[in-house]
Structure formats: C-alpha cells, structure tokens
Short mmCIF file of C-alpha atoms in Angstrom, two decimals:
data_model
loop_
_atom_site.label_atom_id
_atom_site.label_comp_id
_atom_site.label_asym_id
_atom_site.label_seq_id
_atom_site.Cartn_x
_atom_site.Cartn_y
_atom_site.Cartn_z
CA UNK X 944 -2.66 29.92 -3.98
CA UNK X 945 0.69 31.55 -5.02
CA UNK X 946 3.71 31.21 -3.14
CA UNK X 947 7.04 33.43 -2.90
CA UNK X 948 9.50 30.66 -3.94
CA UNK X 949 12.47 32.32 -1.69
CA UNK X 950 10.15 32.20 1.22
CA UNK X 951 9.46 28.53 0.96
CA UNK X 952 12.76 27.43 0.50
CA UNK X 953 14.37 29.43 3.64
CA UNK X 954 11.59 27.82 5.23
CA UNK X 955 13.24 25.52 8.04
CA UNK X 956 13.74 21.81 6.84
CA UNK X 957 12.86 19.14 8.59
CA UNK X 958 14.59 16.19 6.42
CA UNK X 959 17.80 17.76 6.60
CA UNK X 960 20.82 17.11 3.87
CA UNK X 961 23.48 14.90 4.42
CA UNK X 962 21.12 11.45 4.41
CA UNK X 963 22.36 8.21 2.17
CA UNK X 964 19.40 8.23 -0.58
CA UNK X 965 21.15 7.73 -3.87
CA UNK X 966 21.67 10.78 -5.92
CA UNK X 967 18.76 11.55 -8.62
CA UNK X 968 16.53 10.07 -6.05
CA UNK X 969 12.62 11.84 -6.13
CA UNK X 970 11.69 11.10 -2.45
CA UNK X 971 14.37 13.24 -0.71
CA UNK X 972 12.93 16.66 -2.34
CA UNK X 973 9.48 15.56 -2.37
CA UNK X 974 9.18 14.98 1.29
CA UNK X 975 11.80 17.74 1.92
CA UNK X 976 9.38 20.02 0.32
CA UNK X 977 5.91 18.49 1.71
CA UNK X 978 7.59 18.94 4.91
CA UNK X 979 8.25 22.42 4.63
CA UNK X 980 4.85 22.95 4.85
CA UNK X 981 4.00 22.64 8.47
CA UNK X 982 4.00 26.04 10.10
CA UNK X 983 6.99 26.57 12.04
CA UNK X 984 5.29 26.50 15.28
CA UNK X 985 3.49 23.28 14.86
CA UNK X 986 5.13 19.96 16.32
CA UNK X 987 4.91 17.04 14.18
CA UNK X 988 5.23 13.18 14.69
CA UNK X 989 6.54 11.22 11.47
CA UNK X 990 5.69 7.56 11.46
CA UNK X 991 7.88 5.80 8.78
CA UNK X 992 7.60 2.81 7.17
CA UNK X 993 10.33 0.39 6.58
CA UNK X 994 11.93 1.32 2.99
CA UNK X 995 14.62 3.11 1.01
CA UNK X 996 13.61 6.76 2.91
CA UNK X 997 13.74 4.64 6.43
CA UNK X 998 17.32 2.81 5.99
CA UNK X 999 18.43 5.76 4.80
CA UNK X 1000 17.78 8.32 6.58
CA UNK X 1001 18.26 7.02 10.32
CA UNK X 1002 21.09 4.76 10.54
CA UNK X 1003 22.17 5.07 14.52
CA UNK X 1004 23.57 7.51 15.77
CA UNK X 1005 22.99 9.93 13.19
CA UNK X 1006 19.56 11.13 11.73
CA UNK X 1007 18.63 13.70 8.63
CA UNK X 1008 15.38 14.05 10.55
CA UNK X 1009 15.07 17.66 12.59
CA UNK X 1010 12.37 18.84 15.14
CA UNK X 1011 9.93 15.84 14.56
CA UNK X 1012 9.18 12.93 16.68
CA UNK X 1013 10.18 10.11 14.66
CA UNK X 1014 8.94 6.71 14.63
CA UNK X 1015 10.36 3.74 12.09
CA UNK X 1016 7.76 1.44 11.82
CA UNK X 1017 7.68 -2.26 10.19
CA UNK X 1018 6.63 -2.09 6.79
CA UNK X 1019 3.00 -2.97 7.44
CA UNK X 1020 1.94 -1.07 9.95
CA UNK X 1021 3.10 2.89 9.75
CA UNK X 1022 -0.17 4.01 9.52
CA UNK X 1023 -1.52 2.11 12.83
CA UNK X 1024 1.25 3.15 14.57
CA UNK X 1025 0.41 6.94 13.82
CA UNK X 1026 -3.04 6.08 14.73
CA UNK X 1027 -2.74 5.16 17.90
CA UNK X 1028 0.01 8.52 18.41
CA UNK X 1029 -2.55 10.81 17.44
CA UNK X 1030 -5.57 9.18 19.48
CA UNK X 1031 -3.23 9.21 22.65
CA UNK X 1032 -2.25 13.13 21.97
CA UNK X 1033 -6.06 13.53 22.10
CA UNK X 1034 -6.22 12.75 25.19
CA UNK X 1035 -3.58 14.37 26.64
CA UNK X 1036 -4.54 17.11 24.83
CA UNK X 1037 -8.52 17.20 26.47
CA UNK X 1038 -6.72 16.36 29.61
CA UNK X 1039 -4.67 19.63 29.35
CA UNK X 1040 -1.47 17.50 29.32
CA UNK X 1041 -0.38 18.95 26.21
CA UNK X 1042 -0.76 22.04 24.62
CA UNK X 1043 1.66 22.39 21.68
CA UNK X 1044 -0.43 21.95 18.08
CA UNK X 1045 1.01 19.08 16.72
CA UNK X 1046 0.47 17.00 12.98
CA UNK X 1047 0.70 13.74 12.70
CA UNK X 1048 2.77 12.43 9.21
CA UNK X 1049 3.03 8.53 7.77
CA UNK X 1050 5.15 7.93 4.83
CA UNK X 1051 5.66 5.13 3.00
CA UNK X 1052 6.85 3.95 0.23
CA UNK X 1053 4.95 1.87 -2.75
CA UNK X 1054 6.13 -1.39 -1.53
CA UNK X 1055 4.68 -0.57 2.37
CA UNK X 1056 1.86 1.51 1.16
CA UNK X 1057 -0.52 0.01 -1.95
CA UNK X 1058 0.92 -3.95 -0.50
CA UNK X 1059 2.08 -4.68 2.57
CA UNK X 1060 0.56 -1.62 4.46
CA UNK X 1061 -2.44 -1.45 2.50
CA UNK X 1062 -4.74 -2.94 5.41
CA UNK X 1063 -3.33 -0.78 8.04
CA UNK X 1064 -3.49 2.70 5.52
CA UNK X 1065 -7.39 1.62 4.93
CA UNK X 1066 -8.33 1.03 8.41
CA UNK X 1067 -6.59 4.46 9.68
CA UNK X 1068 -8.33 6.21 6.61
CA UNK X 1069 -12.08 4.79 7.41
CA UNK X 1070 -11.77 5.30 11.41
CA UNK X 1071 -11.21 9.20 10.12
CA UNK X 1072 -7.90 9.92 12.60
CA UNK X 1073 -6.61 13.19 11.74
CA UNK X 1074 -3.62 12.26 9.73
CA UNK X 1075 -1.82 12.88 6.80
CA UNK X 1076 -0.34 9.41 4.69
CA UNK X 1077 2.48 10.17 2.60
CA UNK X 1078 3.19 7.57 -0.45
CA UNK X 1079 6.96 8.70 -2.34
CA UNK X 1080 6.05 6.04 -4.94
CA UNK X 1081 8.75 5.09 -7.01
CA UNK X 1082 7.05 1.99 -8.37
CA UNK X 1083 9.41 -0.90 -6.99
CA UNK X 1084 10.35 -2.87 -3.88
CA UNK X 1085 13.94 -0.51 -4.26
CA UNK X 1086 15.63 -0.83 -1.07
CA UNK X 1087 15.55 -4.19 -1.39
CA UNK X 1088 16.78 -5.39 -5.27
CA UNK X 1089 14.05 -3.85 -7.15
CA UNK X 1090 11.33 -6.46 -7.14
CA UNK X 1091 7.95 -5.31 -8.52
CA UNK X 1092 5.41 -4.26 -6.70
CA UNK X 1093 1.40 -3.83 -7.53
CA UNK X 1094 2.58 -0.15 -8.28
CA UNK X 1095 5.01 -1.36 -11.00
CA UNK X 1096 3.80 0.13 -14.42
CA UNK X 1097 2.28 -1.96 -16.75
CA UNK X 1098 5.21 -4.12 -18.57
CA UNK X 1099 8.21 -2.61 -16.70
CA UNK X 1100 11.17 -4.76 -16.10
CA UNK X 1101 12.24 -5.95 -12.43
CA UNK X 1102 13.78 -8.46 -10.92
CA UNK X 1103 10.59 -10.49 -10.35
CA UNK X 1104 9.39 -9.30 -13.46
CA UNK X 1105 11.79 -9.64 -15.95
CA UNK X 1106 11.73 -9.19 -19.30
CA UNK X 1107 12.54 -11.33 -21.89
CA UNK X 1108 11.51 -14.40 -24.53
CA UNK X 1109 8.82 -15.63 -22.20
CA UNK X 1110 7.71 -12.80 -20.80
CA UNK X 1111 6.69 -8.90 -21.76
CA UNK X 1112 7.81 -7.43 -18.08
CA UNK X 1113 5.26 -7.00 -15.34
CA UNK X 1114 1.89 -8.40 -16.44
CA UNK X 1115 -0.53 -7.05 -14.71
CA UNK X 1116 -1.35 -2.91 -14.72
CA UNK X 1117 -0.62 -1.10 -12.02
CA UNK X 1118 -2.89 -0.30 -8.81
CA UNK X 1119 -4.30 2.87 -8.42
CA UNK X 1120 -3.79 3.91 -4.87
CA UNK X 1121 -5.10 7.58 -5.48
CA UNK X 1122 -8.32 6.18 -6.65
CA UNK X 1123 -8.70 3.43 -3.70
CA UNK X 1124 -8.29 6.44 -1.14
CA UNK X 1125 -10.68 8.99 -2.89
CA UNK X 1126 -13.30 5.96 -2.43
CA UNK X 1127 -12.68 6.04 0.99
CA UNK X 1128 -14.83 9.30 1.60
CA UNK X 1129 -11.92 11.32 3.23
CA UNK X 1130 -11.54 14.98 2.95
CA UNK X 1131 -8.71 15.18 0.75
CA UNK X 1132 -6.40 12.87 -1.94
CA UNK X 1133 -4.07 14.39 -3.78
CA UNK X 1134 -1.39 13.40 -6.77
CA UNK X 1135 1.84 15.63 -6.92
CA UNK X 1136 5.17 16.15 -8.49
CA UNK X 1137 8.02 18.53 -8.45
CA UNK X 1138 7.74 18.84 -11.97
CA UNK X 1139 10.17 21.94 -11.80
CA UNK X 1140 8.42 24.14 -9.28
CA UNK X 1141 7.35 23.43 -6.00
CA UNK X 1142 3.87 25.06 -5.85
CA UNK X 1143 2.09 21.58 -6.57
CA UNK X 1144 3.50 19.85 -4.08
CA UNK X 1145 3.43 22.44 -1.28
CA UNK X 1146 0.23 23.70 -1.91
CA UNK X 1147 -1.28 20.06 -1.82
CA UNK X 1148 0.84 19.28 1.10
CA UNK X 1149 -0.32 22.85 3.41
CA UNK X 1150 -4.13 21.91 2.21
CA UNK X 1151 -3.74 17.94 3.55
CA UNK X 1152 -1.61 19.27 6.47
CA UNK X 1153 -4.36 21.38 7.63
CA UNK X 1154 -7.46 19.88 6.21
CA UNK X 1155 -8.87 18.10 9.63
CA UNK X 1156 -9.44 14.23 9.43
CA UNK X 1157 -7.47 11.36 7.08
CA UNK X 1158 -6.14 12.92 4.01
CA UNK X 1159 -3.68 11.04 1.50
CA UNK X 1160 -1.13 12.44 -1.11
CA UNK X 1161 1.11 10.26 -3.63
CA UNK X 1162 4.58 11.84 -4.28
CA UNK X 1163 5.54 10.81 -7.69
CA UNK X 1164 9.16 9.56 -6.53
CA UNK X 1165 11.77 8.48 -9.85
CA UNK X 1166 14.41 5.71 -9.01
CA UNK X 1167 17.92 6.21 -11.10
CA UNK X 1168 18.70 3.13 -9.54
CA UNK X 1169 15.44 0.71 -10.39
CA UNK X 1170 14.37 2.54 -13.08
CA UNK X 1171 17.65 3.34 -15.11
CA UNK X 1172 18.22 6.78 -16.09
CA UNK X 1173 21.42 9.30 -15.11
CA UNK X 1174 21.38 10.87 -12.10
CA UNK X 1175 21.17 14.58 -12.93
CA UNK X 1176 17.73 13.41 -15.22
CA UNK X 1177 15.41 13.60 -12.51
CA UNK X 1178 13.84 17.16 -13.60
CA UNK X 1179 12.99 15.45 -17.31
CA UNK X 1180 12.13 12.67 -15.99
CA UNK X 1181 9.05 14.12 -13.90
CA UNK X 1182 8.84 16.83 -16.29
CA UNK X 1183 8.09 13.78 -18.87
CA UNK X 1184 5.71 12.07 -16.76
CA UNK X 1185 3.41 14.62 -16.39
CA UNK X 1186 3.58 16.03 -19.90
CA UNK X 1187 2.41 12.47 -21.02
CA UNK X 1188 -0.28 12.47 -18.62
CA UNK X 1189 1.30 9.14 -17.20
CA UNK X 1190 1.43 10.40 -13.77
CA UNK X 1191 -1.38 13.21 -13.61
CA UNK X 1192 -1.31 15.96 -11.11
CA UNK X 1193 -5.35 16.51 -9.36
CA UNK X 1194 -6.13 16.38 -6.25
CA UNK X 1195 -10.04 15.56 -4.83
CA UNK X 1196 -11.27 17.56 -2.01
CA UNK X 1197 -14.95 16.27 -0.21
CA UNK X 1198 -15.20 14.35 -3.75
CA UNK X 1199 -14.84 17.33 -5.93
CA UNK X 1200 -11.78 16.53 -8.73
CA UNK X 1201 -9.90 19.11 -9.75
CA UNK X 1202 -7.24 18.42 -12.90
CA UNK X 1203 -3.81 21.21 -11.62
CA UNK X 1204 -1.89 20.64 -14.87
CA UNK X 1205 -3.41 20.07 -18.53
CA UNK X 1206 -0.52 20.48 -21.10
CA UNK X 1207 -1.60 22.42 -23.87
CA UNK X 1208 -0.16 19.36 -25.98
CA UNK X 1209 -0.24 15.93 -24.35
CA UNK X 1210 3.11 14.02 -25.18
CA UNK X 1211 2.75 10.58 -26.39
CA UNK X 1212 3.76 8.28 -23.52
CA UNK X 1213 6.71 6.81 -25.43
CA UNK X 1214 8.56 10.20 -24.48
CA UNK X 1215 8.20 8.70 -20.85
CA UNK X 1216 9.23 5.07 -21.16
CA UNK X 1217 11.92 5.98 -24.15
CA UNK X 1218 14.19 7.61 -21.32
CA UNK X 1219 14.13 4.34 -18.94
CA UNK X 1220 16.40 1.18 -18.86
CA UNK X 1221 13.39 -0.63 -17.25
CA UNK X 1222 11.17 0.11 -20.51
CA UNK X 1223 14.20 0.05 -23.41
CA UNK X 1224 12.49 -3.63 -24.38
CA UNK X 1225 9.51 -2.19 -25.38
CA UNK X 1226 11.32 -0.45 -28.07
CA UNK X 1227 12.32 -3.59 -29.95
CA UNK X 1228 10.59 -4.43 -33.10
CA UNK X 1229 7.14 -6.29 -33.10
CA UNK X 1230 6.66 -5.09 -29.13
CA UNK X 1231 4.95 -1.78 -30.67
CA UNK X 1232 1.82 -3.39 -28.74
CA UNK X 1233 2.62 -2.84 -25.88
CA UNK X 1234 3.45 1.05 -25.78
CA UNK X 1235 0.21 0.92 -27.91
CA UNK X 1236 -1.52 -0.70 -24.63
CA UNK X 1237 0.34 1.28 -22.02
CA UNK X 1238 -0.95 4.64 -24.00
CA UNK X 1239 -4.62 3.33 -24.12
CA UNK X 1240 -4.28 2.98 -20.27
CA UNK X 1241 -3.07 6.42 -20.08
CA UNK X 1242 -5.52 7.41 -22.06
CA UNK X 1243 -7.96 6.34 -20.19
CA UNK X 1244 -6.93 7.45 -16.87
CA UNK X 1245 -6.57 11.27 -18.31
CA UNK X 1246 -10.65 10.82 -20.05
CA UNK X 1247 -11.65 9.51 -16.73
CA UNK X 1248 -10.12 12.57 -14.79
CA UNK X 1249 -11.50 14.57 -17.33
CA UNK X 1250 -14.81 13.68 -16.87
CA UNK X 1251 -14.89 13.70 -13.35
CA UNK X 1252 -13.84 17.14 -12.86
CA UNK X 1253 -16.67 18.03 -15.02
CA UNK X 1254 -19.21 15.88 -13.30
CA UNK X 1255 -18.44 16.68 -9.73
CA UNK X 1256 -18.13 20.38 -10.12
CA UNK X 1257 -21.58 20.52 -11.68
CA UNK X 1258 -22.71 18.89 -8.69
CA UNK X 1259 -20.95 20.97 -6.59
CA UNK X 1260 -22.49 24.21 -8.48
#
C-alpha cells in the first residue's frame, strides 16, 4: 500500500522530540514512525522494557511520551506486563466499562527482548493476547557499556566480547528472533528499516497494529555509540545493511513470507562491516576468514528467505 509521505509525517507523534537518546541513534525514528501508525482516535498502552529507549525517554518529571498510557517495565517482563493490561481492558471492555478502542504496544530492546525477556515475549506470543512486541535491536546491551548480547553479530567487538590476540570478537552467531516468532504460529512477524523512506516500516507497523492477536516486528536500530560510526551516518548505515542483505526486510503473515526489498545487485557484506569501529579488526590481514564466514551466513539467510517465499506462496495458491 502507498502512502502520501506529507500525510504521515503531520501525522500526530506520540514519542515526541526533545528525549536524551544519543544523536545518530535508529530507535528514536523507528518507533517515532511505527507509532505514527495508530489511527488518531485509537488509545494505546506502551509497556517498555528497561533499556536505552526507557532511561531515556522518561526521566521524572518530564516524558517524550504523548497520549499513551505508559508503563516502564523491568527488563524481563514487558511483555507480561502488557498481557495482563490487555486481558483486564477485556473485561472492562465486555463489562461496558470502557469503550474507547485501544492497542496495546511492548518494546524492547535486544538485550530485554531475544535474552532476558525472551520467556515472557514467548509466553505472551503462544497465549495469542492481542498485542503488538516491538524489538529496536541495535545488537548490544547499550545503555549499559555495550556488552554483547545473543543479538551481537557474528565476530563483533564489545566489551564482553572483545577483540584481540586470543579472541576473533563475539563467537557465537547471532539469534534469530524473527525466525523464533514466525515459529510461534502468530498472525504476523515482520523485519523493517528506515532505509530512507518510511513506507516499510509504517506499512508493517499499520498491518501488526491492526492484525488481531500477537504479532512481532524487529526495528533494525544502529548504535553510533556501540557500534562506532559518525552521527549523521545513520541513513548509510541502514541503507548498507539492507543492500548487503545483512539485515533483510520480509515480513510473514499466517506463514506466508514475503521478501519487500531485493536489490537488483546484492552488496558484498564487507560494505556493511567496513563502515563500523566494532568490525575494523576484521579488516586486518590473515582475518579475511572471517568476513568470508560472516558472508556465507548472510548468504544463507537471503537463500533461505528466498526459498520460502517461493514455497509458501505456492501453498498458498
């Protein structure tokens, strides 16, 4: 579906300007954006993890939050705490206590999303509560020194990670959330990025909004900070990401893939990782191996997509 961009961006915002997220940061326009798609009408409730978006956004008495009910949660539990929200407005709701449509919203970052709220994000998504989970994943524990998480690439450098004579960067590959959800049977997963335009990301964002029952999207979310680039390189950086097919943009709706971006020529990932502090020791001569094993994993990701779209829509047809 095609959006007017001038309509969507006079659209009222609900995470307002003026909060302490470092500049260059990708949450604050992501969720700005996925935000924007509630209908102006509709209340919503925002349940929000413990994490760089949290601290920075609500430090008493002010708040960049605007015509929401907003809840900060502990890191592991945003999602049950937006569970039980939207199984008490159902009652008040049958009761005729309430009348007001209203969503219900989780976000969470990587760190209380794929770890520490993993459990709670599972259990909301298999009970089916109408909800929409949020993940602005910036690959990093970030608020807190930028210690890796299970969302950390695949031989980044962190501060639990490091890299170095004894060891490559993070050694394990990173967890793929997107994938965990789809095999959860809900309605709708989607993966989105600014990437320049905002019809991606508010598209996906009206379509889990309003699709009834559990429905996930993951916000690709760049760090300046954690991952070491220039502020004003957040546009190439995303831009980058999804031209190398390292963060691909699909979405799966009742199981059927659908692939929203193919570049007519896929980027090698070393245009990615080349324009990132956290990746510059890759570069070095003799560790060729492992951007040769971090493209192979991309690789393999972008063939798997590939071949699901094709497989599920011929079911589907």
């Amino acid at each position: 579906m095609a959006y007017n961009l001038k309509d969507v961006v006079e659209k009222e915002s609900r995470f307002t300007s003026g909060h302490r997220m470092c500049a260059g940061c990708g949450a604050p326009p992501a969720i700005r954006n996925i935000l924007r798609a509630l209908k102006p009408e509709d209340k919503a409730v925002i349940s929000c993890a413990t994490g760089c978006l949290e601290v920075s956004s609500c430090i008493y008495p002010y708040t960049s939050w605007k015509n929401v009910s907003f809840i900060h949660t502990a890191f592991e539990c945003a999602s049950a705490t937006l569970s039980g929200a939207e199984k008490t407005y159902n009652v008040l709701k049958k009761a005729g206590k309430v009348k007001k449509s209203t969503k219900f919203i989780a976000i969470g970052g990587d760190g209380g999303t794929l770890d520490i709220g993993l459990q709670s994000l599972s259990g909301a998504m298999e009970r089916g509560h109408d909800i929409t989970y949020v993940c602005y994943d910036n690959g990093a524990y970030m608020n807190t020194g930028t210690q890796r998480s299970s969302s950390t690439p695949h031989f980044a450098d962190t501060t639990t990670s490091p890299a170095g004579k004894v060891s490559p960067g993070k050694r394990q590959k990173r967890k793929d959330l997107t994938e965990i959800m789809v095999k959860h049977n809900i309605p709708y997963v989607a993966q989105t990025a600014l990437f320049g335009n905002l019809s991606d990301i508010y598209t996906k964002a009206e379509k889990a909004i309003y699709t009834e029952g559990p429905t996930f999207i993951a916000a690709f979310s760049p760090c300046p900070r954690g991952w070491g680039y220039p502020s004003d390189d957040l546009a190439e950086i995303e831009r980058l990401a999804v031209m190398t097919c390292f963060w691909p943009l699909y979405e799966v709706e009742n199981g059927v893939y659908k692939i929203n971006f193919k570049p007519a020529k896929k980027l090698p990932v070393i245009e990615f990782i080349k324009t990132q502090k956290r990746f510059r020791h890759m570069l070095k001569p003799g560790n060729e191996w492992m951007i040769d094993e971090l493209q192979a994993d991309v690789d393999a990701k972008w063939n798997y997509l590939l071949m699901m779209e094709e497989t599920t829509n011929k079911k589907e047809n």
